[in-house]
mmCIF file of C-alpha atoms in Angstrom:
data_model
loop_
_atom_site.group_PDB
_atom_site.id
_atom_site.type_symbol
_atom_site.label_atom_id
_atom_site.label_comp_id
_atom_site.label_asym_id
_atom_site.label_seq_id
_atom_site.Cartn_x
_atom_site.Cartn_y
_atom_site.Cartn_z
ATOM 1 C CA UNK P 1 157.943 58.263 72.049
ATOM 2 C CA UNK P 2 158.703 58.991 75.680
ATOM 3 C CA UNK P 3 155.557 61.125 75.970
ATOM 4 C CA UNK P 4 153.343 58.040 75.506
ATOM 5 C CA UNK P 5 153.005 55.463 78.214
ATOM 6 C CA UNK P 6 153.361 51.910 76.982
ATOM 7 C CA UNK P 7 152.884 48.781 79.009
ATOM 8 C CA UNK P 8 154.986 45.682 78.731
ATOM 9 C CA UNK P 9 152.859 43.112 76.979
ATOM 10 C CA UNK P 10 151.389 40.442 79.169
ATOM 11 C CA UNK P 11 148.556 39.823 81.543
ATOM 12 C CA UNK P 12 147.846 43.025 83.460
ATOM 13 C CA UNK P 13 148.626 42.819 87.140
ATOM 14 C CA UNK P 14 145.942 43.730 89.698
ATOM 15 C CA UNK P 15 145.354 47.466 89.521
ATOM 16 C CA UNK P 16 146.781 47.720 85.990
ATOM 17 C CA UNK P 17 144.707 47.954 82.886
ATOM 18 C CA UNK P 18 145.169 47.152 79.261
ATOM 19 C CA UNK P 19 146.018 50.267 77.333
ATOM 20 C CA UNK P 20 148.562 50.122 74.621
ATOM 21 C CA UNK P 21 151.092 47.465 73.741
ATOM 22 C CA UNK P 22 154.119 47.828 71.503
ATOM 23 C CA UNK P 23 154.461 44.405 69.940
ATOM 24 C CA UNK P 24 158.096 43.271 69.940
ATOM 25 C CA UNK P 25 157.821 39.721 68.621
ATOM 26 C CA UNK P 26 155.399 37.292 67.016
ATOM 27 C CA UNK P 27 154.588 35.561 70.307
ATOM 28 C CA UNK P 28 153.332 38.849 71.758
ATOM 29 C CA UNK P 29 151.113 39.311 68.713
ATOM 30 C CA UNK P 30 149.733 35.781 69.062
ATOM 31 C CA UNK P 31 149.029 36.478 72.738
ATOM 32 C CA UNK P 32 147.240 39.730 71.860
ATOM 33 C CA UNK P 33 145.122 38.079 69.195
ATOM 34 C CA UNK P 34 144.007 35.322 71.558
ATOM 35 C CA UNK P 35 142.669 37.681 74.231
ATOM 36 C CA UNK P 36 138.970 37.623 75.135
ATOM 37 C CA UNK P 37 138.704 41.261 74.081
ATOM 38 C CA UNK P 38 138.615 42.791 70.606
ATOM 39 C CA UNK P 39 142.050 43.843 69.334
ATOM 40 C CA UNK P 40 142.887 47.038 67.471
ATOM 41 C CA UNK P 41 146.178 46.823 65.583
ATOM 42 C CA UNK P 42 148.033 49.926 64.423
ATOM 43 C CA UNK P 43 150.586 49.343 61.684
ATOM 44 C CA UNK P 44 153.001 52.272 61.761
ATOM 45 C CA UNK P 45 156.553 53.429 61.017
ATOM 46 C CA UNK P 46 158.692 56.176 62.556
ATOM 47 C CA UNK P 47 159.537 57.529 59.110
ATOM 48 C CA UNK P 48 155.847 57.939 58.201
ATOM 49 C CA UNK P 49 154.459 61.353 59.112
ATOM 50 C CA UNK P 50 150.816 60.221 59.183
ATOM 51 C CA UNK P 51 151.750 57.432 61.626
ATOM 52 C CA UNK P 52 153.322 59.977 63.951
ATOM 53 C CA UNK P 53 150.227 62.190 63.719
ATOM 54 C CA UNK P 54 148.049 59.261 64.816
ATOM 55 C CA UNK P 55 150.089 58.134 67.834
ATOM 56 C CA UNK P 56 148.415 60.466 70.336
ATOM 57 C CA UNK P 57 144.810 60.001 69.111
ATOM 58 C CA UNK P 58 145.295 56.218 69.049
ATOM 59 C CA UNK P 59 146.666 56.273 72.582
ATOM 60 C CA UNK P 60 143.712 58.401 73.740
ATOM 61 C CA UNK P 61 141.274 55.931 72.174
ATOM 62 C CA UNK P 62 143.106 53.103 73.925
ATOM 63 C CA UNK P 63 142.695 54.847 77.280
ATOM 64 C CA UNK P 64 139.004 55.516 76.605
ATOM 65 C CA UNK P 65 138.352 51.847 75.773
ATOM 66 C CA UNK P 66 140.886 50.346 78.189
ATOM 67 C CA UNK P 67 138.440 47.856 79.677
ATOM 68 C CA UNK P 68 136.907 46.820 76.373
ATOM 69 C CA UNK P 69 139.751 46.177 73.924
ATOM 70 C CA UNK P 70 143.454 45.505 73.510
ATOM 71 C CA UNK P 71 145.352 48.120 71.469
ATOM 72 C CA UNK P 72 148.644 47.157 69.823
ATOM 73 C CA UNK P 73 151.229 48.868 67.639
ATOM 74 C CA UNK P 74 153.236 46.925 65.079
ATOM 75 C CA UNK P 75 156.274 48.371 63.345
ATOM 76 C CA UNK P 76 155.719 48.106 59.583
ATOM 77 C CA UNK P 77 159.430 47.496 58.927
ATOM 78 C CA UNK P 78 159.881 44.868 61.639
ATOM 79 C CA UNK P 79 156.904 42.610 60.876
ATOM 80 C CA UNK P 80 156.940 42.116 57.107
ATOM 81 C CA UNK P 81 155.184 38.715 57.292
ATOM 82 C CA UNK P 82 152.383 40.164 59.414
ATOM 83 C CA UNK P 83 152.140 43.215 57.138
ATOM 84 C CA UNK P 84 151.724 40.860 54.186
ATOM 85 C CA UNK P 85 149.189 38.666 56.009
ATOM 86 C CA UNK P 86 147.033 41.693 56.840
ATOM 87 C CA UNK P 87 147.528 43.192 53.354
ATOM 88 C CA UNK P 88 148.857 46.486 54.709
ATOM 89 C CA UNK P 89 149.912 48.789 51.890
ATOM 90 C CA UNK P 90 149.581 52.260 53.401
ATOM 91 C CA UNK P 91 150.425 53.764 56.766
ATOM 92 C CA UNK P 92 149.032 54.028 59.236
ATOM 93 C CA UNK P 93 146.598 51.133 58.928
ATOM 94 C CA UNK P 94 144.293 50.183 61.780
ATOM 95 C CA UNK P 95 142.713 46.727 61.867
ATOM 96 C CA UNK P 96 139.924 45.824 64.290
ATOM 97 C CA UNK P 97 139.840 42.111 65.092
ATOM 98 C CA UNK P 98 137.001 40.514 66.991
ATOM 99 C CA UNK P 99 136.756 36.807 67.788
ATOM 100 C CA UNK P 100 139.787 36.170 65.586
ATOM 101 C CA UNK P 101 138.289 37.791 62.483
ATOM 102 C CA UNK P 102 138.978 41.164 60.912
ATOM 103 C CA UNK P 103 135.874 43.309 61.369
ATOM 104 C CA UNK P 104 136.902 46.735 60.152
ATOM 105 C CA UNK P 105 139.889 48.599 58.762
ATOM 106 C CA UNK P 106 140.820 52.286 58.673
ATOM 107 C CA UNK P 107 143.677 53.454 56.468
ATOM 108 C CA UNK P 108 145.350 56.815 56.930
ATOM 109 C CA UNK P 109 145.364 59.595 59.500
ATOM 110 C CA UNK P 110 141.586 59.648 59.913
ATOM 111 C CA UNK P 111 140.965 60.335 63.573
ATOM 112 C CA UNK P 112 137.180 60.662 63.393
ATOM 113 C CA UNK P 113 136.731 57.589 61.197
ATOM 114 C CA UNK P 114 138.913 55.510 63.518
ATOM 115 C CA UNK P 115 137.116 56.796 66.603
ATOM 116 C CA UNK P 116 133.708 56.008 65.085
ATOM 117 C CA UNK P 117 134.864 52.562 63.957
ATOM 118 C CA UNK P 118 136.111 51.730 67.444
ATOM 119 C CA UNK P 119 133.014 53.107 69.216
ATOM 120 C CA UNK P 120 130.618 51.265 66.906
ATOM 121 C CA UNK P 121 132.407 47.914 66.827
ATOM 122 C CA UNK P 122 133.773 47.287 70.299
#
């Protein structure tokens, strides 16, 4: 994962921008979900090949929409309660949340569908 730049979750400092957060605990997720911006969650796992295929496209989408949304990755194996809450059954799963409500969902390594979903809903 060293080829992707990740930011430590928190309020961006002057000159920084929101790009891509690796969620490490529930409090970080709560903070992400209470932002003024839409949130795009990526449920993934290292052992899942499709998740690994989607890392770079997801990062690129995050950079493209850096001023419009918060992009977060959640480890499927680490956040079982969250996985259950969001009814995630397949990986990767992308969930677009706006104003606290799920708006759209993309399941699988579907770059174009995810890109279109993000462009049309953020």
